[in-house]
C-alpha positions as MATLAB code, in Angstrom:
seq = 'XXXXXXXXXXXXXXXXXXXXXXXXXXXXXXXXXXXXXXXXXXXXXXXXXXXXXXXXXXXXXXXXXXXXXXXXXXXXXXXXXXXXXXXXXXXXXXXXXXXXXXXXXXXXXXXXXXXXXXXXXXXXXXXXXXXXXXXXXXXXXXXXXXXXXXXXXXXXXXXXXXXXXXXXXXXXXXXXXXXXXXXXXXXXXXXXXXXXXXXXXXXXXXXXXXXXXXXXXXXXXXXXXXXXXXXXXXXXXXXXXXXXXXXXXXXXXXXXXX';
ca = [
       1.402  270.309  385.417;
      -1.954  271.683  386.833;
      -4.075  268.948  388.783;
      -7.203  270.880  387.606;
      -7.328  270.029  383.892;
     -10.090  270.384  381.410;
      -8.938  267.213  379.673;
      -9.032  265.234  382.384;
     -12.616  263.587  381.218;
     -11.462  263.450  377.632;
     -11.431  259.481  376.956;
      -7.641  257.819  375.712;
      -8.281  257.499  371.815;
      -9.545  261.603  371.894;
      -6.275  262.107  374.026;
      -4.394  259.855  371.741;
      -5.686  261.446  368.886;
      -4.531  265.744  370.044;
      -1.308  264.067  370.886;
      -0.468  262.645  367.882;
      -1.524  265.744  365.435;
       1.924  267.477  365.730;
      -0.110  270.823  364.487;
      -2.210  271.179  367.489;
      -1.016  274.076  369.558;
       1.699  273.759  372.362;
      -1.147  274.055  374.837;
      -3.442  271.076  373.674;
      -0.560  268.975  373.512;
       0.287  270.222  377.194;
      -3.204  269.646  378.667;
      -3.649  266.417  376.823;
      -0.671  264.710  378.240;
      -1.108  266.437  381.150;
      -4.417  264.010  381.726;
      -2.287  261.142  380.303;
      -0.182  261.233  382.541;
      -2.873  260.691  385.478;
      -4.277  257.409  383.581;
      -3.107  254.051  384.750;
       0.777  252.632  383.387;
      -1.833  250.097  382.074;
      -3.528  253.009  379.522;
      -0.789  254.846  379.271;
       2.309  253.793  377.802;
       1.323  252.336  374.768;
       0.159  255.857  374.006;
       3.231  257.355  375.291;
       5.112  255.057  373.640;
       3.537  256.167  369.865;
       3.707  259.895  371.040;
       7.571  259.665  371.209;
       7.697  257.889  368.079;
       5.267  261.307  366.584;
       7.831  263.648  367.903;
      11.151  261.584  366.936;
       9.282  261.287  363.289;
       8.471  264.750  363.193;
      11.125  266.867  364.852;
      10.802  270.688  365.546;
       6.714  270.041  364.924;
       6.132  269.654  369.193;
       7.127  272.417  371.405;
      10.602  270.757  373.574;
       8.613  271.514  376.955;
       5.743  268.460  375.751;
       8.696  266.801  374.166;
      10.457  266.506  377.565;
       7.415  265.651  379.197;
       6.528  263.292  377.733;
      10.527  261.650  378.205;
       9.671  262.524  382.450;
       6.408  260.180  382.379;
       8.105  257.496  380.689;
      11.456  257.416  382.525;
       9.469  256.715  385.444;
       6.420  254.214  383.887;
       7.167  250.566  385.765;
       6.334  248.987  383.103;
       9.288  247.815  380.926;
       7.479  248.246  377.561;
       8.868  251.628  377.739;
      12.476  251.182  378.412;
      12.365  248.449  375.225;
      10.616  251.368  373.082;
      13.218  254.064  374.548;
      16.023  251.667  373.281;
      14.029  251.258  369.984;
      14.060  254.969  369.439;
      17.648  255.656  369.959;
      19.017  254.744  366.623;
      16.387  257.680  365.161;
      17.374  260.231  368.054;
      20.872  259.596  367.077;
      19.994  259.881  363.641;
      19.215  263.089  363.707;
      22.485  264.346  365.280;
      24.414  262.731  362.689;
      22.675  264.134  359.957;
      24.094  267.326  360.646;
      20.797  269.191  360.788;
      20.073  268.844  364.887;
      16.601  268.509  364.139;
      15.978  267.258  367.746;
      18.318  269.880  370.285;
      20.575  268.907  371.588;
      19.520  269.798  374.950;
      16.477  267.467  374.476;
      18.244  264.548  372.799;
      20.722  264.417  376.286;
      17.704  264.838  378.101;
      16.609  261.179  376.274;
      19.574  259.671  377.085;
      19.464  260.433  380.316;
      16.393  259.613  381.420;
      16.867  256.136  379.176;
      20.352  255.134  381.228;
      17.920  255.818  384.422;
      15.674  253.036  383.626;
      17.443  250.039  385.897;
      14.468  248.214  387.535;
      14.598  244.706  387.334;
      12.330  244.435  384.330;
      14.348  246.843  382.520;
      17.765  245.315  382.941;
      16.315  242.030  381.538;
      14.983  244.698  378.617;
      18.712  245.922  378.481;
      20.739  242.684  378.316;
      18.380  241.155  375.444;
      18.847  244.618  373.334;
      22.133  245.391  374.293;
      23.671  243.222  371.674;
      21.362  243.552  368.844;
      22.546  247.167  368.410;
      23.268  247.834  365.082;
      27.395  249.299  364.335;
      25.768  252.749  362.583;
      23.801  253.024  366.311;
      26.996  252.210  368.424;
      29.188  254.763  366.248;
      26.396  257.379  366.315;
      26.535  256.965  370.381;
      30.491  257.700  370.455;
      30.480  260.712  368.047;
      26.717  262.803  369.362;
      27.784  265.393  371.317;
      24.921  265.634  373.457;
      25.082  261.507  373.950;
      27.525  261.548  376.897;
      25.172  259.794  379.381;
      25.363  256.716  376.853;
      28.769  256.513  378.210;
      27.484  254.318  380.607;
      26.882  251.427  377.890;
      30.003  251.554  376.716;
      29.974  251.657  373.280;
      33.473  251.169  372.413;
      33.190  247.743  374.130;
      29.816  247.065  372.244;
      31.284  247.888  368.779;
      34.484  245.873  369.953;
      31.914  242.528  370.320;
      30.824  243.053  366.932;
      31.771  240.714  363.823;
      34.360  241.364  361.262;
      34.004  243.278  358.929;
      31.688  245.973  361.207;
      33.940  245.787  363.547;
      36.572  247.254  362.139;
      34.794  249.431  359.806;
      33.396  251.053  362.702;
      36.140  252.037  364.868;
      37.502  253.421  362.037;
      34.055  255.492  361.673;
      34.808  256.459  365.070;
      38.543  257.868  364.851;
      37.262  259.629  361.507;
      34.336  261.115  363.304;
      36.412  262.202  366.568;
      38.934  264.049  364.055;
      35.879  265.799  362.206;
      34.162  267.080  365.476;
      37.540  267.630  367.517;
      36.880  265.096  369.968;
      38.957  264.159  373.109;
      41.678  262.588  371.502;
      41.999  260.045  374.520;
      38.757  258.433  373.372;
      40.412  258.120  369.419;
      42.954  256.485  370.763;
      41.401  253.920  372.752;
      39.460  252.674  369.425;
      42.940  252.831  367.651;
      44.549  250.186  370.526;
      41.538  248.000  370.291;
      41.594  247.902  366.697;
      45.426  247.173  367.006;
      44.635  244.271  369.252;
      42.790  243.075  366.765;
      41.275  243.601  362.864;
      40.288  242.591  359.679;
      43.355  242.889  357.901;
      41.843  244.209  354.344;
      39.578  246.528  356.672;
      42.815  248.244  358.830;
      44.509  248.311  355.323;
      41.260  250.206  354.023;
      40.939  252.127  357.348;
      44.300  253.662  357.289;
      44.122  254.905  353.658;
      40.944  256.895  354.856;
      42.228  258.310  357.714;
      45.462  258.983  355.921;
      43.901  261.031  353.067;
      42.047  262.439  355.868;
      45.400  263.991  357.456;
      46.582  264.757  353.889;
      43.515  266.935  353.603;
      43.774  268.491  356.966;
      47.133  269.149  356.568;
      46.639  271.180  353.637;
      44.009  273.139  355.659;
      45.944  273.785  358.524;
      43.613  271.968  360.992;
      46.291  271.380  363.729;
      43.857  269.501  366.123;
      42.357  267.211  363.186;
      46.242  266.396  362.234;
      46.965  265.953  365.799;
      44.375  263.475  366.667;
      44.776  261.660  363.247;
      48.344  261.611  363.486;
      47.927  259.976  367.032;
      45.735  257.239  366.214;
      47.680  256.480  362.719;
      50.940  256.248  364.855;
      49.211  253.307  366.400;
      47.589  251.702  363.261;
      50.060  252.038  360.728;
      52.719  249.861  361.188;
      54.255  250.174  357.391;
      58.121  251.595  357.610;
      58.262  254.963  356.497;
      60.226  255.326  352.970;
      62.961  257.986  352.235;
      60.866  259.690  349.699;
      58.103  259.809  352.415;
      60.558  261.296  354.738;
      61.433  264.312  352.024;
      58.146  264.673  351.598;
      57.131  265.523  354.863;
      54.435  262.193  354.438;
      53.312  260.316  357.165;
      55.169  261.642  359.662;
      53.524  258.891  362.436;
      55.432  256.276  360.805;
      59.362  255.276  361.795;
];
């Protein structure tokens, strides 16, 4: 961004105010934040902070170079305000990847996640091990099954969902294996929720799981979705412990089972 910036002696609430308006041109949103980003951390990230709540609440209204701007400025603020309002807008980034409508691009919401997993000063890792935990099971899911969240790999969400109570717990590793098969995920990483569920579960919730992911691989399996059936089939083979009846066996039924 240009040092030489009309909007440089524009005061914070004016700034505040072209930022927020997710109708103002590309340009005023470029030059405003622009001059934000010369303020003091002091005046700034509050502001910044309610900007990337405007364009998580209004995605596809800012133009992705202000969007990703804006992410630059605060994956380097030093104050730790911002790291605990990146990790409050994750479950809403993920949000809209699971909605199906990729409202926020992928390329911006890895962008996010990136710069969020950057944020390690000491401030920020007390900020991380206080938040950490309170992550809800939709949120830890939604971090396995986005696409474009493969930097979150670093938090480990398998192991986060794996600390959560009964019934969640269960319910969403089997969230997990169902969304894997759906998108055609690695296979390794649908297995690896299938072992920890094994290690332990909810009884009445592996009892529920398995019936969903087995009408799951009924349904692919009438579709011909080899992959689907494939990574199903692997993770059922490690759930489903029932013996598999002769009538099962003629019918070509849950072939995972012995």
């Amino acid at each position: 961004m240009s040092d030489q910036n009309p909007y440089d002696a524009v005061d914070l609430a004016a700034l505040t105010t072209l930022l927020l308006d997710p109708d103002k041109p590309p340009h005023v949103h470029r030059n405003a934040l622009s001059a934000l980003s010369r303020r003091s951390p002091f005046d700034r990230t509050s502001r910044l902070v309610t900007l990337l709540k405007s364009m998580v609440q209004h995605p596809g209204r800012y133009d992705q170079e202000v969007m990703m701007a804006c992410i630059d400025i605060l994956a380097t603020d030093p104050d730790a305000q911002a790291t605990l309002s990146m990790i409050e807008s994750v479950p809403a980034v993920l949000g809209t990847a699971m909605d199906g409508s990729d409202a926020l691009s992928p390329e911006f919401r890895e962008y996010f996640y990136t710069a969020l997993v950057s944020r390690q000063r000491e401030g920020d890792l007390e900020v991380w091990a206080e938040f950490l935990p309170e992550l809800d099971a939709k949120t830890l899911v939604a971090m396995v099954l986005d696409p474009a969240a493969h930097p979150l790999a670093a938090l480990e969400p398998l192991v986060l969902i794996d600390r959560l109570p009964e019934p969640q717990r269960t319910k969403a590793f089997i969230s997990v294996i169902a969304g894997i098969a759906h998108n055609r995920g690695p296979i390794e990483q649908a297995t690896e929720a299938a072992e920890m569920i094994a290690k332990s579960s909810d009884p009445e919730q592996l009892k529920e799981g398995v019936a969903v992911l087995t009408q799951q691989w009924e349904k692919r399996k009438r579709a011909g979705k080899d992959v689907q059936l494939g990574i199903l089939e692997a993770t059922l083979r490690i759930l489903d412990r029932k013996p598999r009846s002769a009538a099962e066996r003629l019918s070509g039924k849950r072939p995972w089972a012995s």
